[in-house]
C-alpha positions as MATLAB code, in Angstrom:
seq = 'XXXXXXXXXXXXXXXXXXXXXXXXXXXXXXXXXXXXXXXXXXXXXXXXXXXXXXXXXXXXXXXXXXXXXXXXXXXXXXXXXXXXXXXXXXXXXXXXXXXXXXXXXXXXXXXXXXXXXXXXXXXXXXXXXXXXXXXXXXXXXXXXXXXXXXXXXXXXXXXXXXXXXXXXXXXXXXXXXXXXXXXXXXXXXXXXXXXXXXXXXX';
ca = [
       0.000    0.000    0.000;
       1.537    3.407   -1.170;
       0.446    5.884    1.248;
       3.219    7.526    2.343;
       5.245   10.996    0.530;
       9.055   11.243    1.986;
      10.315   14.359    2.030;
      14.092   14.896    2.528;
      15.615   17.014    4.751;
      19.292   17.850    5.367;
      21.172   21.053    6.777;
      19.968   23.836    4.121;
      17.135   22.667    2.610;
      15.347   25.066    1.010;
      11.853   24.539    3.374;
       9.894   26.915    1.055;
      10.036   24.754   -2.394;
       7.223   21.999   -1.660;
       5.645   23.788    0.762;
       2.349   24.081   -1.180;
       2.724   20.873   -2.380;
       2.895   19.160    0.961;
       0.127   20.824    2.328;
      -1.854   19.570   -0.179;
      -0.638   16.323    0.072;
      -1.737   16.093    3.907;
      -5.282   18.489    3.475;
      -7.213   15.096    2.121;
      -6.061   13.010    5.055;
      -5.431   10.377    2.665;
      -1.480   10.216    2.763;
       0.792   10.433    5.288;
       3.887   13.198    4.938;
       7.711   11.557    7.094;
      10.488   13.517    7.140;
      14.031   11.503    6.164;
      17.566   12.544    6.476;
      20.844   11.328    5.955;
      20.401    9.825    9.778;
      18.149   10.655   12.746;
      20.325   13.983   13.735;
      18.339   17.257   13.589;
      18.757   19.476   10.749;
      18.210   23.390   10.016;
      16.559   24.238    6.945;
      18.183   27.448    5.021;
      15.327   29.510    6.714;
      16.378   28.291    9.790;
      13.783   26.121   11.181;
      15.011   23.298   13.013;
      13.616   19.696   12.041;
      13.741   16.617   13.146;
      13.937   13.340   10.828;
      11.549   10.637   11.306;
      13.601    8.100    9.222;
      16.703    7.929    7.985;
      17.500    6.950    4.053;
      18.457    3.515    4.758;
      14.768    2.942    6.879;
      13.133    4.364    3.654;
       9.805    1.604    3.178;
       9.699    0.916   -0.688;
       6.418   -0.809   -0.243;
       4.775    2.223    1.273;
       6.862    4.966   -1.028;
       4.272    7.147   -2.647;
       6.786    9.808   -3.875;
       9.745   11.383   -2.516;
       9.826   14.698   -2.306;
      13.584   16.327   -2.992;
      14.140   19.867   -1.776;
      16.630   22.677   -3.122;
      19.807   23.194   -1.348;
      23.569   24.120   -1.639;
      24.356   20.417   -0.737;
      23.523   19.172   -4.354;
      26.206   22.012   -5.775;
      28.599   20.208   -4.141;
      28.127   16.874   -5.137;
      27.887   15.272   -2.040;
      25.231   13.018   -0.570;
      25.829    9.632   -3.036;
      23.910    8.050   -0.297;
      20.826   10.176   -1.535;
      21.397    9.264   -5.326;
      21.647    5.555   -4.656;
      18.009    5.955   -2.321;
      16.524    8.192   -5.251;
      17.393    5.397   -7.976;
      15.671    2.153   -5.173;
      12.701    4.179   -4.886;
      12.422    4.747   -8.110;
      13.086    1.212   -9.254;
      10.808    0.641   -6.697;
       7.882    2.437   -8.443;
       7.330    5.261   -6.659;
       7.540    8.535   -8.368;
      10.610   11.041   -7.386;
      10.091   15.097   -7.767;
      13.086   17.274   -7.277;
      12.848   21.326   -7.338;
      15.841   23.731   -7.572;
      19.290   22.099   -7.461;
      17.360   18.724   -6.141;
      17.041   18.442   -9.823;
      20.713   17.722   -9.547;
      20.089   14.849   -7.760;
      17.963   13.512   -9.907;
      20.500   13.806  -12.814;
      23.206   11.861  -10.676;
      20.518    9.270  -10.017;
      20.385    8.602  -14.186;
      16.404    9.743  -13.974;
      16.744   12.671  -16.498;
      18.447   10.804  -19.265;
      15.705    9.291  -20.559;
      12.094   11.573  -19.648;
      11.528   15.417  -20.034;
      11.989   17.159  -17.708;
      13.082   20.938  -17.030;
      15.716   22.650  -14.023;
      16.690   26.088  -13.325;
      18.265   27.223  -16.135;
      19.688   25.766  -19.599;
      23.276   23.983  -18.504;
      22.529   24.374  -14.977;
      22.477   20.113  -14.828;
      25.657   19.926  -17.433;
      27.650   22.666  -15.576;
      27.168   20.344  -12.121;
      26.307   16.353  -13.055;
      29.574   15.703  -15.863;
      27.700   11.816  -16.560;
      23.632   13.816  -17.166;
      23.280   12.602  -21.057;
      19.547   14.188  -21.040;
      20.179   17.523  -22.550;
      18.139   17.053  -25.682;
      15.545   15.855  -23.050;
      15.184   19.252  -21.324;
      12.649   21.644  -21.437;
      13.578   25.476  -20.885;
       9.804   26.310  -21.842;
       8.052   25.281  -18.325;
       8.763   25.926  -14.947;
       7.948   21.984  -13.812;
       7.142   18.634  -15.920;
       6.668   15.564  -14.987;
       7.395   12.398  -17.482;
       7.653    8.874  -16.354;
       7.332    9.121  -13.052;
       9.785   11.940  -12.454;
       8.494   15.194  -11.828;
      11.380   18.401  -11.999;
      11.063   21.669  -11.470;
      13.223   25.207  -11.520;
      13.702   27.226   -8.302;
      10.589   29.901   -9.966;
       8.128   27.238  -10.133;
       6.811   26.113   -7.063;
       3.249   26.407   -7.296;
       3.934   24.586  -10.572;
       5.948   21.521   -8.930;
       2.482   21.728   -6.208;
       0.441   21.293   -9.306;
       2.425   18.502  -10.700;
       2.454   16.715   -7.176;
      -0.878   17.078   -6.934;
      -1.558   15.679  -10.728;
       0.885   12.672   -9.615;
      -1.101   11.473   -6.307;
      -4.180   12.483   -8.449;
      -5.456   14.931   -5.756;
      -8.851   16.101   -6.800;
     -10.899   16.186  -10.056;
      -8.789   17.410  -13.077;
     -11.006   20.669  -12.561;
     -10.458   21.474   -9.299;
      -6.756   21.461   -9.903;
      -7.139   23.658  -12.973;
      -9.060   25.691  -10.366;
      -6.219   25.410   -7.845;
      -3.502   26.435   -9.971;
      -5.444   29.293  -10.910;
      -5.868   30.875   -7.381;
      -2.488   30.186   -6.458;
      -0.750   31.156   -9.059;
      -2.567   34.141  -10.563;
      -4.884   34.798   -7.875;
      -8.082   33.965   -9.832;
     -11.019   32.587   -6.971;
     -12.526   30.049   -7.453;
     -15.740   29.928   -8.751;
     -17.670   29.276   -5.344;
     -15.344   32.343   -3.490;
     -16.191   34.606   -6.188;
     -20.058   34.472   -5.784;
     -19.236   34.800   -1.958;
     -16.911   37.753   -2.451;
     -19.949   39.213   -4.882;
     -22.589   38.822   -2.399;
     -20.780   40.319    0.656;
];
């Protein structure tokens, strides 16, 4: 049963990337959101909030995996964290879905995911300039902020409430038209339909 979204954490994650997205994740009460680190240590995101893993990558449960979840963050730059590319490419193998935003794009590259599926980053040679092995170039998309092919879903550092809607299109959250309404409101403030014969009333 696949009813559970990781979401990695490590010192300097960028906590505002999947923000949106988790929160949708959690508001049907259908899936359940874990933290996972490196190990059990606490971490501090880059806008300093101070978080606690509830797993570690080697406890990750394949069976349960829904989708991980792989924040931005100056580790990626550095190529560090193999331990993170070998859990991206088990889930994956696994069959759960992966979604990287920002430089967690990166890590998707290193895992061998982007060689094969479109998929987009932060900017045009951003993956080359970091991941020497990426052999996806003619795969990637400079014309959207987030895409999701074959079960990986990327996204640049601008398009969050894009990389939401592409979560949300992954778990299928909601009818196709309530997420058409959803990206609307969040993205150029457009109510939906029900709010604006509220606001017209009031």
């Amino acid at each position: 049963m696949r009813d559970t979204v990781y979401f990695l954490v490590f010192d300097g994650f960028a906590d505002w990337q999947a923000a949106l997205a988790l929160c949708e994740i959690r508001r049907p009460g259908d899936w359940r959101v874990q933290t996972v680190g490196f190990s059990l240590a606490p971490v501090v995101s880059m806008g300093g909030l101070r978080v606690q893993p509830e797993l570690s990558l080697d406890q990750l449960d394949l069976q349960r995996a829904a989708l991980l979840v792989v924040p931005g963050g100056h580790l990626w730059q550095r190529d560090e964290a193999a331990e993170a590319v070998v859990a991206i490419r088990r889930l994956y193998t696994a069959g759960a879905p992966v979604a990287g935003i920002d430089s967690g794009v990166l890590a998707l590259a290193r895992s061998g995911l982007l060689d094969h599926c479109r998929h987009t980053g932060n900017w045009a040679g951003h993956i080359d300039s970091h991941v020497p092995a990426y052999a996806g170039a003619e795969q990637y998309d400079a014309g959207v902020l987030a895409v999701s092919d074959g079960g990986v879903i990327s996204a640049s550092h601008l398009g969050s409430v894009e990389f939401a809607r592409e979560v949300i299109r992954t778990l299928d959250l909601y009818s196709p038209s309530d997420r058409e309404h959803w990206y609307r409101l969040f993205k150029h403030a457009q109510p939906l339909p029900w709010c604006a014969g509220e606001a017209a009333a009031a």
